[in-house]
Amino acid sequence: METGANASEFNLRVLTPMGEVLDTEAVALRVTAWEGQLGVMARHAPMVARLRTGSAVVTEAGGKTRWLAAVEGIIRVTDNQVVMLVNAAEEAEDIDVERAQRALQRAQRRLSSREDETDISRAELALARAATRLNVAGRAGRTVEE
């Protein structure tokens, strides 16, 4: 069952525990999987893959490109429908760049102190998330004012 308006489109939904972040018709998607970059286009073979923290680039049916920062999860592709179930996701326009920059600096300080293993693991996750958010915001032309 194809759901796109035409054969070159597929439905993409990005869901988090807080709710739906995106529901759109797309012609292409690129995400960061544990095995590397993964691309999806219309009529892609069914699959499930683990996603790591990274950017997701969506090319919509009308040609618009949307950048998202996504935090670990899975992607499921079936019947011309793609669902990303992730722990968190933000579109580039919604990212608070100054907050992400502060989070990056905090994580870097924690990693340089190397006090205990719990803090190191949390700091590594925080660092990956903040770096991804800043990368995605930068792709949309948003940077910290200095």
mmCIF file with all atom_site columns, C-alpha atoms in Angstrom:
data_model
loop_
_atom_site.group_PDB
_atom_site.id
_atom_site.type_symbol
_atom_site.label_atom_id
_atom_site.label_alt_id
_atom_site.label_comp_id
_atom_site.label_asym_id
_atom_site.label_entity_id
_atom_site.label_seq_id
_atom_site.pdbx_PDB_ins_code
_atom_site.Cartn_x
_atom_site.Cartn_y
_atom_site.Cartn_z
_atom_site.occupancy
_atom_site.B_iso_or_equiv
_atom_site.pdbx_formal_charge
_atom_site.auth_seq_id
_atom_site.auth_comp_id
_atom_site.auth_asym_id
_atom_site.auth_atom_id
_atom_site.pdbx_PDB_model_num
ATOM 1   C CA . MET A 1 1   ? 0.000  0.000  0.000  1.00 0.00 ? 1   MET A CA 1
ATOM 2   C CA . GLU A 1 2   ? 1.644  3.229  -1.119 1.00 0.00 ? 2   GLU A CA 1
ATOM 3   C CA . THR A 1 3   ? 0.731  6.337  0.790  1.00 0.00 ? 3   THR A CA 1
ATOM 4   C CA . GLY A 1 4   ? 2.702  9.079  -0.985 1.00 0.00 ? 4   GLY A CA 1
ATOM 5   C CA . ALA A 1 5   ? 0.966  11.428 -3.415 1.00 0.00 ? 5   ALA A CA 1
ATOM 6   C CA . ASN A 1 6   ? 3.044  9.828  -6.145 1.00 0.00 ? 6   ASN A CA 1
ATOM 7   C CA . ALA A 1 7   ? 5.458  6.920  -6.566 1.00 0.00 ? 7   ALA A CA 1
ATOM 8   C CA . SER A 1 8   ? 8.528  9.005  -5.659 1.00 0.00 ? 8   SER A CA 1
ATOM 9   C CA . GLU A 1 9   ? 7.210  9.989  -2.195 1.00 0.00 ? 9   GLU A CA 1
ATOM 10  C CA . PHE A 1 10  ? 6.870  8.292  1.168  1.00 0.00 ? 10  PHE A CA 1
ATOM 11  C CA . ASN A 1 11  ? 5.327  9.274  4.471  1.00 0.00 ? 11  ASN A CA 1
ATOM 12  C CA . LEU A 1 12  ? 7.810  10.137 7.224  1.00 0.00 ? 12  LEU A CA 1
ATOM 13  C CA . ARG A 1 13  ? 6.929  10.439 10.888 1.00 0.00 ? 13  ARG A CA 1
ATOM 14  C CA . VAL A 1 14  ? 9.408  11.356 13.625 1.00 0.00 ? 14  VAL A CA 1
ATOM 15  C CA . LEU A 1 15  ? 8.160  10.406 17.090 1.00 0.00 ? 15  LEU A CA 1
ATOM 16  C CA . THR A 1 16  ? 9.630  10.974 20.560 1.00 0.00 ? 16  THR A CA 1
ATOM 17  C CA . PRO A 1 17  ? 8.340  10.159 24.047 1.00 0.00 ? 17  PRO A CA 1
ATOM 18  C CA . MET A 1 18  ? 7.130  13.784 24.138 1.00 0.00 ? 18  MET A CA 1
ATOM 19  C CA . GLY A 1 19  ? 5.087  13.440 20.941 1.00 0.00 ? 19  GLY A CA 1
ATOM 20  C CA . GLU A 1 20  ? 5.260  13.836 17.192 1.00 0.00 ? 20  GLU A CA 1
ATOM 21  C CA . VAL A 1 21  ? 8.010  16.108 15.868 1.00 0.00 ? 21  VAL A CA 1
ATOM 22  C CA . LEU A 1 22  ? 7.359  15.688 12.142 1.00 0.00 ? 22  LEU A CA 1
ATOM 23  C CA . ASP A 1 23  ? 4.782  14.144 9.801  1.00 0.00 ? 23  ASP A CA 1
ATOM 24  C CA . THR A 1 24  ? 5.483  14.882 6.143  1.00 0.00 ? 24  THR A CA 1
ATOM 25  C CA . GLU A 1 25  ? 5.668  13.509 2.625  1.00 0.00 ? 25  GLU A CA 1
ATOM 26  C CA . ALA A 1 26  ? 9.315  13.100 1.655  1.00 0.00 ? 26  ALA A CA 1
ATOM 27  C CA . VAL A 1 27  ? 11.335 12.027 -1.357 1.00 0.00 ? 27  VAL A CA 1
ATOM 28  C CA . ALA A 1 28  ? 14.578 11.327 0.544  1.00 0.00 ? 28  ALA A CA 1
ATOM 29  C CA . LEU A 1 29  ? 15.852 10.833 4.079  1.00 0.00 ? 29  LEU A CA 1
ATOM 30  C CA . ARG A 1 30  ? 19.399 10.481 5.396  1.00 0.00 ? 30  ARG A CA 1
ATOM 31  C CA . VAL A 1 31  ? 19.961 9.422  9.018  1.00 0.00 ? 31  VAL A CA 1
ATOM 32  C CA . THR A 1 32  ? 22.848 8.374  11.232 1.00 0.00 ? 32  THR A CA 1
ATOM 33  C CA . ALA A 1 33  ? 22.594 4.648  11.960 1.00 0.00 ? 33  ALA A CA 1
ATOM 34  C CA . TRP A 1 34  ? 24.985 2.649  14.116 1.00 0.00 ? 34  TRP A CA 1
ATOM 35  C CA . GLU A 1 35  ? 26.413 1.086  10.951 1.00 0.00 ? 35  GLU A CA 1
ATOM 36  C CA . GLY A 1 36  ? 26.911 4.475  9.235  1.00 0.00 ? 36  GLY A CA 1
ATOM 37  C CA . GLN A 1 37  ? 24.820 6.839  7.143  1.00 0.00 ? 37  GLN A CA 1
ATOM 38  C CA . LEU A 1 38  ? 21.552 5.371  5.911  1.00 0.00 ? 38  LEU A CA 1
ATOM 39  C CA . GLY A 1 39  ? 19.512 6.698  3.010  1.00 0.00 ? 39  GLY A CA 1
ATOM 40  C CA . VAL A 1 40  ? 15.836 6.041  2.343  1.00 0.00 ? 40  VAL A CA 1
ATOM 41  C CA . MET A 1 41  ? 13.805 6.816  -0.763 1.00 0.00 ? 41  MET A CA 1
ATOM 42  C CA . ALA A 1 42  ? 10.331 5.819  -1.916 1.00 0.00 ? 42  ALA A CA 1
ATOM 43  C CA . ARG A 1 43  ? 9.657  2.081  -2.190 1.00 0.00 ? 43  ARG A CA 1
ATOM 44  C CA . HIS A 1 44  ? 12.673 1.242  -0.013 1.00 0.00 ? 44  HIS A CA 1
ATOM 45  C CA . ALA A 1 45  ? 12.837 -2.391 1.082  1.00 0.00 ? 45  ALA A CA 1
ATOM 46  C CA . PRO A 1 46  ? 11.327 -3.077 4.523  1.00 0.00 ? 46  PRO A CA 1
ATOM 47  C CA . MET A 1 47  ? 13.867 -2.757 7.315  1.00 0.00 ? 47  MET A CA 1
ATOM 48  C CA . VAL A 1 48  ? 14.524 -1.807 10.917 1.00 0.00 ? 48  VAL A CA 1
ATOM 49  C CA . ALA A 1 49  ? 17.783 -0.198 12.047 1.00 0.00 ? 49  ALA A CA 1
ATOM 50  C CA . ARG A 1 50  ? 19.223 1.302  15.200 1.00 0.00 ? 50  ARG A CA 1
ATOM 51  C CA . LEU A 1 51  ? 19.922 5.024  15.072 1.00 0.00 ? 51  LEU A CA 1
ATOM 52  C CA . ARG A 1 52  ? 22.669 6.804  16.916 1.00 0.00 ? 52  ARG A CA 1
ATOM 53  C CA . THR A 1 53  ? 22.668 10.434 17.945 1.00 0.00 ? 53  THR A CA 1
ATOM 54  C CA . GLY A 1 54  ? 23.135 12.469 14.797 1.00 0.00 ? 54  GLY A CA 1
ATOM 55  C CA . SER A 1 55  ? 21.531 14.534 12.106 1.00 0.00 ? 55  SER A CA 1
ATOM 56  C CA . ALA A 1 56  ? 18.592 13.572 9.948  1.00 0.00 ? 56  ALA A CA 1
ATOM 57  C CA . VAL A 1 57  ? 18.173 15.320 6.598  1.00 0.00 ? 57  VAL A CA 1
ATOM 58  C CA . VAL A 1 58  ? 14.723 15.258 5.031  1.00 0.00 ? 58  VAL A CA 1
ATOM 59  C CA . THR A 1 59  ? 14.013 16.317 1.465  1.00 0.00 ? 59  THR A CA 1
ATOM 60  C CA . GLU A 1 60  ? 10.297 16.969 1.243  1.00 0.00 ? 60  GLU A CA 1
ATOM 61  C CA . ALA A 1 61  ? 8.140  16.359 -1.796 1.00 0.00 ? 61  ALA A CA 1
ATOM 62  C CA . GLY A 1 62  ? 8.112  20.098 -2.597 1.00 0.00 ? 62  GLY A CA 1
ATOM 63  C CA . GLY A 1 63  ? 11.923 20.251 -2.571 1.00 0.00 ? 63  GLY A CA 1
ATOM 64  C CA . LYS A 1 64  ? 12.363 21.832 0.870  1.00 0.00 ? 64  LYS A CA 1
ATOM 65  C CA . THR A 1 65  ? 15.242 20.412 2.958  1.00 0.00 ? 65  THR A CA 1
ATOM 66  C CA . ARG A 1 66  ? 14.699 20.023 6.699  1.00 0.00 ? 66  ARG A CA 1
ATOM 67  C CA . TRP A 1 67  ? 17.464 19.289 9.209  1.00 0.00 ? 67  TRP A CA 1
ATOM 68  C CA . LEU A 1 68  ? 16.786 17.548 12.505 1.00 0.00 ? 68  LEU A CA 1
ATOM 69  C CA . ALA A 1 69  ? 18.973 16.658 15.473 1.00 0.00 ? 69  ALA A CA 1
ATOM 70  C CA . ALA A 1 70  ? 17.925 13.165 16.597 1.00 0.00 ? 70  ALA A CA 1
ATOM 71  C CA . VAL A 1 71  ? 18.947 11.319 19.761 1.00 0.00 ? 71  VAL A CA 1
ATOM 72  C CA . GLU A 1 72  ? 19.248 7.529  19.527 1.00 0.00 ? 72  GLU A CA 1
ATOM 73  C CA . GLY A 1 73  ? 16.369 5.278  18.593 1.00 0.00 ? 73  GLY A CA 1
ATOM 74  C CA . ILE A 1 74  ? 15.195 3.131  15.707 1.00 0.00 ? 74  ILE A CA 1
ATOM 75  C CA . ILE A 1 75  ? 13.924 3.589  12.185 1.00 0.00 ? 75  ILE A CA 1
ATOM 76  C CA . ARG A 1 76  ? 11.300 1.334  10.627 1.00 0.00 ? 76  ARG A CA 1
ATOM 77  C CA . VAL A 1 77  ? 10.589 1.269  6.907  1.00 0.00 ? 77  VAL A CA 1
ATOM 78  C CA . THR A 1 78  ? 7.476  -0.578 5.673  1.00 0.00 ? 78  THR A CA 1
ATOM 79  C CA . ASP A 1 79  ? 4.971  -0.093 2.853  1.00 0.00 ? 79  ASP A CA 1
ATOM 80  C CA . ASN A 1 80  ? 6.366  3.292  1.787  1.00 0.00 ? 80  ASN A CA 1
ATOM 81  C CA . GLN A 1 81  ? 6.092  4.586  5.344  1.00 0.00 ? 81  GLN A CA 1
ATOM 82  C CA . VAL A 1 82  ? 9.050  5.520  7.517  1.00 0.00 ? 82  VAL A CA 1
ATOM 83  C CA . VAL A 1 83  ? 8.817  5.934  11.268 1.00 0.00 ? 83  VAL A CA 1
ATOM 84  C CA . MET A 1 84  ? 11.700 7.208  13.351 1.00 0.00 ? 84  MET A CA 1
ATOM 85  C CA . LEU A 1 85  ? 11.232 6.450  17.041 1.00 0.00 ? 85  LEU A CA 1
ATOM 86  C CA . VAL A 1 86  ? 13.892 8.479  18.844 1.00 0.00 ? 86  VAL A CA 1
ATOM 87  C CA . ASN A 1 87  ? 14.562 9.631  22.399 1.00 0.00 ? 87  ASN A CA 1
ATOM 88  C CA . ALA A 1 88  ? 14.518 13.285 21.315 1.00 0.00 ? 88  ALA A CA 1
ATOM 89  C CA . ALA A 1 89  ? 14.424 15.266 18.082 1.00 0.00 ? 89  ALA A CA 1
ATOM 90  C CA . GLU A 1 90  ? 14.510 18.941 17.198 1.00 0.00 ? 90  GLU A CA 1
ATOM 91  C CA . GLU A 1 91  ? 14.258 20.745 13.905 1.00 0.00 ? 91  GLU A CA 1
ATOM 92  C CA . ALA A 1 92  ? 17.125 23.141 13.211 1.00 0.00 ? 92  ALA A CA 1
ATOM 93  C CA . GLU A 1 93  ? 14.864 26.182 13.613 1.00 0.00 ? 93  GLU A CA 1
ATOM 94  C CA . ASP A 1 94  ? 13.801 25.051 17.103 1.00 0.00 ? 94  ASP A CA 1
ATOM 95  C CA . ILE A 1 95  ? 17.294 24.560 18.526 1.00 0.00 ? 95  ILE A CA 1
ATOM 96  C CA . ASP A 1 96  ? 18.359 27.002 21.232 1.00 0.00 ? 96  ASP A CA 1
ATOM 97  C CA . VAL A 1 97  ? 21.917 27.517 19.976 1.00 0.00 ? 97  VAL A CA 1
ATOM 98  C CA . GLU A 1 98  ? 23.205 29.296 23.081 1.00 0.00 ? 98  GLU A CA 1
ATOM 99  C CA . ARG A 1 99  ? 21.838 26.553 25.343 1.00 0.00 ? 99  ARG A CA 1
ATOM 100 C CA . ALA A 1 100 ? 23.420 23.869 23.140 1.00 0.00 ? 100 ALA A CA 1
ATOM 101 C CA . GLN A 1 101 ? 26.758 25.721 23.266 1.00 0.00 ? 101 GLN A CA 1
ATOM 102 C CA . ARG A 1 102 ? 26.613 25.853 27.092 1.00 0.00 ? 102 ARG A CA 1
ATOM 103 C CA . ALA A 1 103 ? 25.768 22.117 27.209 1.00 0.00 ? 103 ALA A CA 1
ATOM 104 C CA . LEU A 1 104 ? 28.725 21.359 24.951 1.00 0.00 ? 104 LEU A CA 1
ATOM 105 C CA . GLN A 1 105 ? 31.093 23.330 27.188 1.00 0.00 ? 105 GLN A CA 1
ATOM 106 C CA . ARG A 1 106 ? 29.748 21.626 30.345 1.00 0.00 ? 106 ARG A CA 1
ATOM 107 C CA . ALA A 1 107 ? 30.227 18.190 28.804 1.00 0.00 ? 107 ALA A CA 1
ATOM 108 C CA . GLN A 1 108 ? 33.755 19.044 27.701 1.00 0.00 ? 108 GLN A CA 1
ATOM 109 C CA . ARG A 1 109 ? 34.621 20.217 31.248 1.00 0.00 ? 109 ARG A CA 1
ATOM 110 C CA . ARG A 1 110 ? 33.219 17.017 32.751 1.00 0.00 ? 110 ARG A CA 1
ATOM 111 C CA . LEU A 1 111 ? 35.174 14.872 30.324 1.00 0.00 ? 111 LEU A CA 1
ATOM 112 C CA . SER A 1 112 ? 38.397 16.710 31.061 1.00 0.00 ? 112 SER A CA 1
ATOM 113 C CA . SER A 1 113 ? 37.977 16.184 34.841 1.00 0.00 ? 113 SER A CA 1
ATOM 114 C CA . ARG A 1 114 ? 37.482 12.370 34.519 1.00 0.00 ? 114 ARG A CA 1
ATOM 115 C CA . GLU A 1 115 ? 36.257 12.057 38.108 1.00 0.00 ? 115 GLU A CA 1
ATOM 116 C CA . ASP A 1 116 ? 33.997 8.992  37.990 1.00 0.00 ? 116 ASP A CA 1
ATOM 117 C CA . GLU A 1 117 ? 32.721 6.605  35.318 1.00 0.00 ? 117 GLU A CA 1
ATOM 118 C CA . THR A 1 118 ? 29.042 7.565  35.671 1.00 0.00 ? 118 THR A CA 1
ATOM 119 C CA . ASP A 1 119 ? 29.778 11.192 34.969 1.00 0.00 ? 119 ASP A CA 1
ATOM 120 C CA . ILE A 1 120 ? 32.008 10.292 32.029 1.00 0.00 ? 120 ILE A CA 1
ATOM 121 C CA . SER A 1 121 ? 29.290 8.220  30.334 1.00 0.00 ? 121 SER A CA 1
ATOM 122 C CA . ARG A 1 122 ? 26.702 10.940 30.868 1.00 0.00 ? 122 ARG A CA 1
ATOM 123 C CA . ALA A 1 123 ? 29.134 13.602 29.688 1.00 0.00 ? 123 ALA A CA 1
ATOM 124 C CA . GLU A 1 124 ? 29.884 11.635 26.493 1.00 0.00 ? 124 GLU A CA 1
ATOM 125 C CA . LEU A 1 125 ? 26.165 11.390 25.733 1.00 0.00 ? 125 LEU A CA 1
ATOM 126 C CA . ALA A 1 126 ? 25.655 15.080 26.503 1.00 0.00 ? 126 ALA A CA 1
ATOM 127 C CA . LEU A 1 127 ? 28.623 15.984 24.308 1.00 0.00 ? 127 LEU A CA 1
ATOM 128 C CA . ALA A 1 128 ? 27.250 13.983 21.347 1.00 0.00 ? 128 ALA A CA 1
ATOM 129 C CA . ARG A 1 129 ? 23.805 15.508 21.726 1.00 0.00 ? 129 ARG A CA 1
ATOM 130 C CA . ALA A 1 130 ? 25.075 19.106 22.043 1.00 0.00 ? 130 ALA A CA 1
ATOM 131 C CA . ALA A 1 131 ? 27.499 18.707 19.123 1.00 0.00 ? 131 ALA A CA 1
ATOM 132 C CA . THR A 1 132 ? 24.709 17.295 16.948 1.00 0.00 ? 132 THR A CA 1
ATOM 133 C CA . ARG A 1 133 ? 22.363 20.134 17.878 1.00 0.00 ? 133 ARG A CA 1
ATOM 134 C CA . LEU A 1 134 ? 25.015 22.739 17.018 1.00 0.00 ? 134 LEU A CA 1
ATOM 135 C CA . ASN A 1 135 ? 25.879 20.981 13.739 1.00 0.00 ? 135 ASN A CA 1
ATOM 136 C CA . VAL A 1 136 ? 22.224 20.863 12.677 1.00 0.00 ? 136 VAL A CA 1
ATOM 137 C CA . ALA A 1 137 ? 21.616 24.479 13.693 1.00 0.00 ? 137 ALA A CA 1
ATOM 138 C CA . GLY A 1 138 ? 24.727 25.510 11.748 1.00 0.00 ? 138 GLY A CA 1
ATOM 139 C CA . ARG A 1 139 ? 23.416 23.719 8.644  1.00 0.00 ? 139 ARG A CA 1
ATOM 140 C CA . ALA A 1 140 ? 20.370 25.970 8.856  1.00 0.00 ? 140 ALA A CA 1
ATOM 141 C CA . GLY A 1 141 ? 22.619 29.040 9.183  1.00 0.00 ? 141 GLY A CA 1
ATOM 142 C CA . ARG A 1 142 ? 22.053 29.480 12.915 1.00 0.00 ? 142 ARG A CA 1
ATOM 143 C CA . THR A 1 143 ? 25.126 30.090 15.074 1.00 0.00 ? 143 THR A CA 1
ATOM 144 C CA . VAL A 1 144 ? 25.977 31.549 18.473 1.00 0.00 ? 144 VAL A CA 1
ATOM 145 C CA . GLU A 1 145 ? 26.401 35.302 18.427 1.00 0.00 ? 145 GLU A CA 1
ATOM 146 C CA . GLU A 1 146 ? 29.829 36.111 19.836 1.00 0.00 ? 146 GLU A CA 1
#
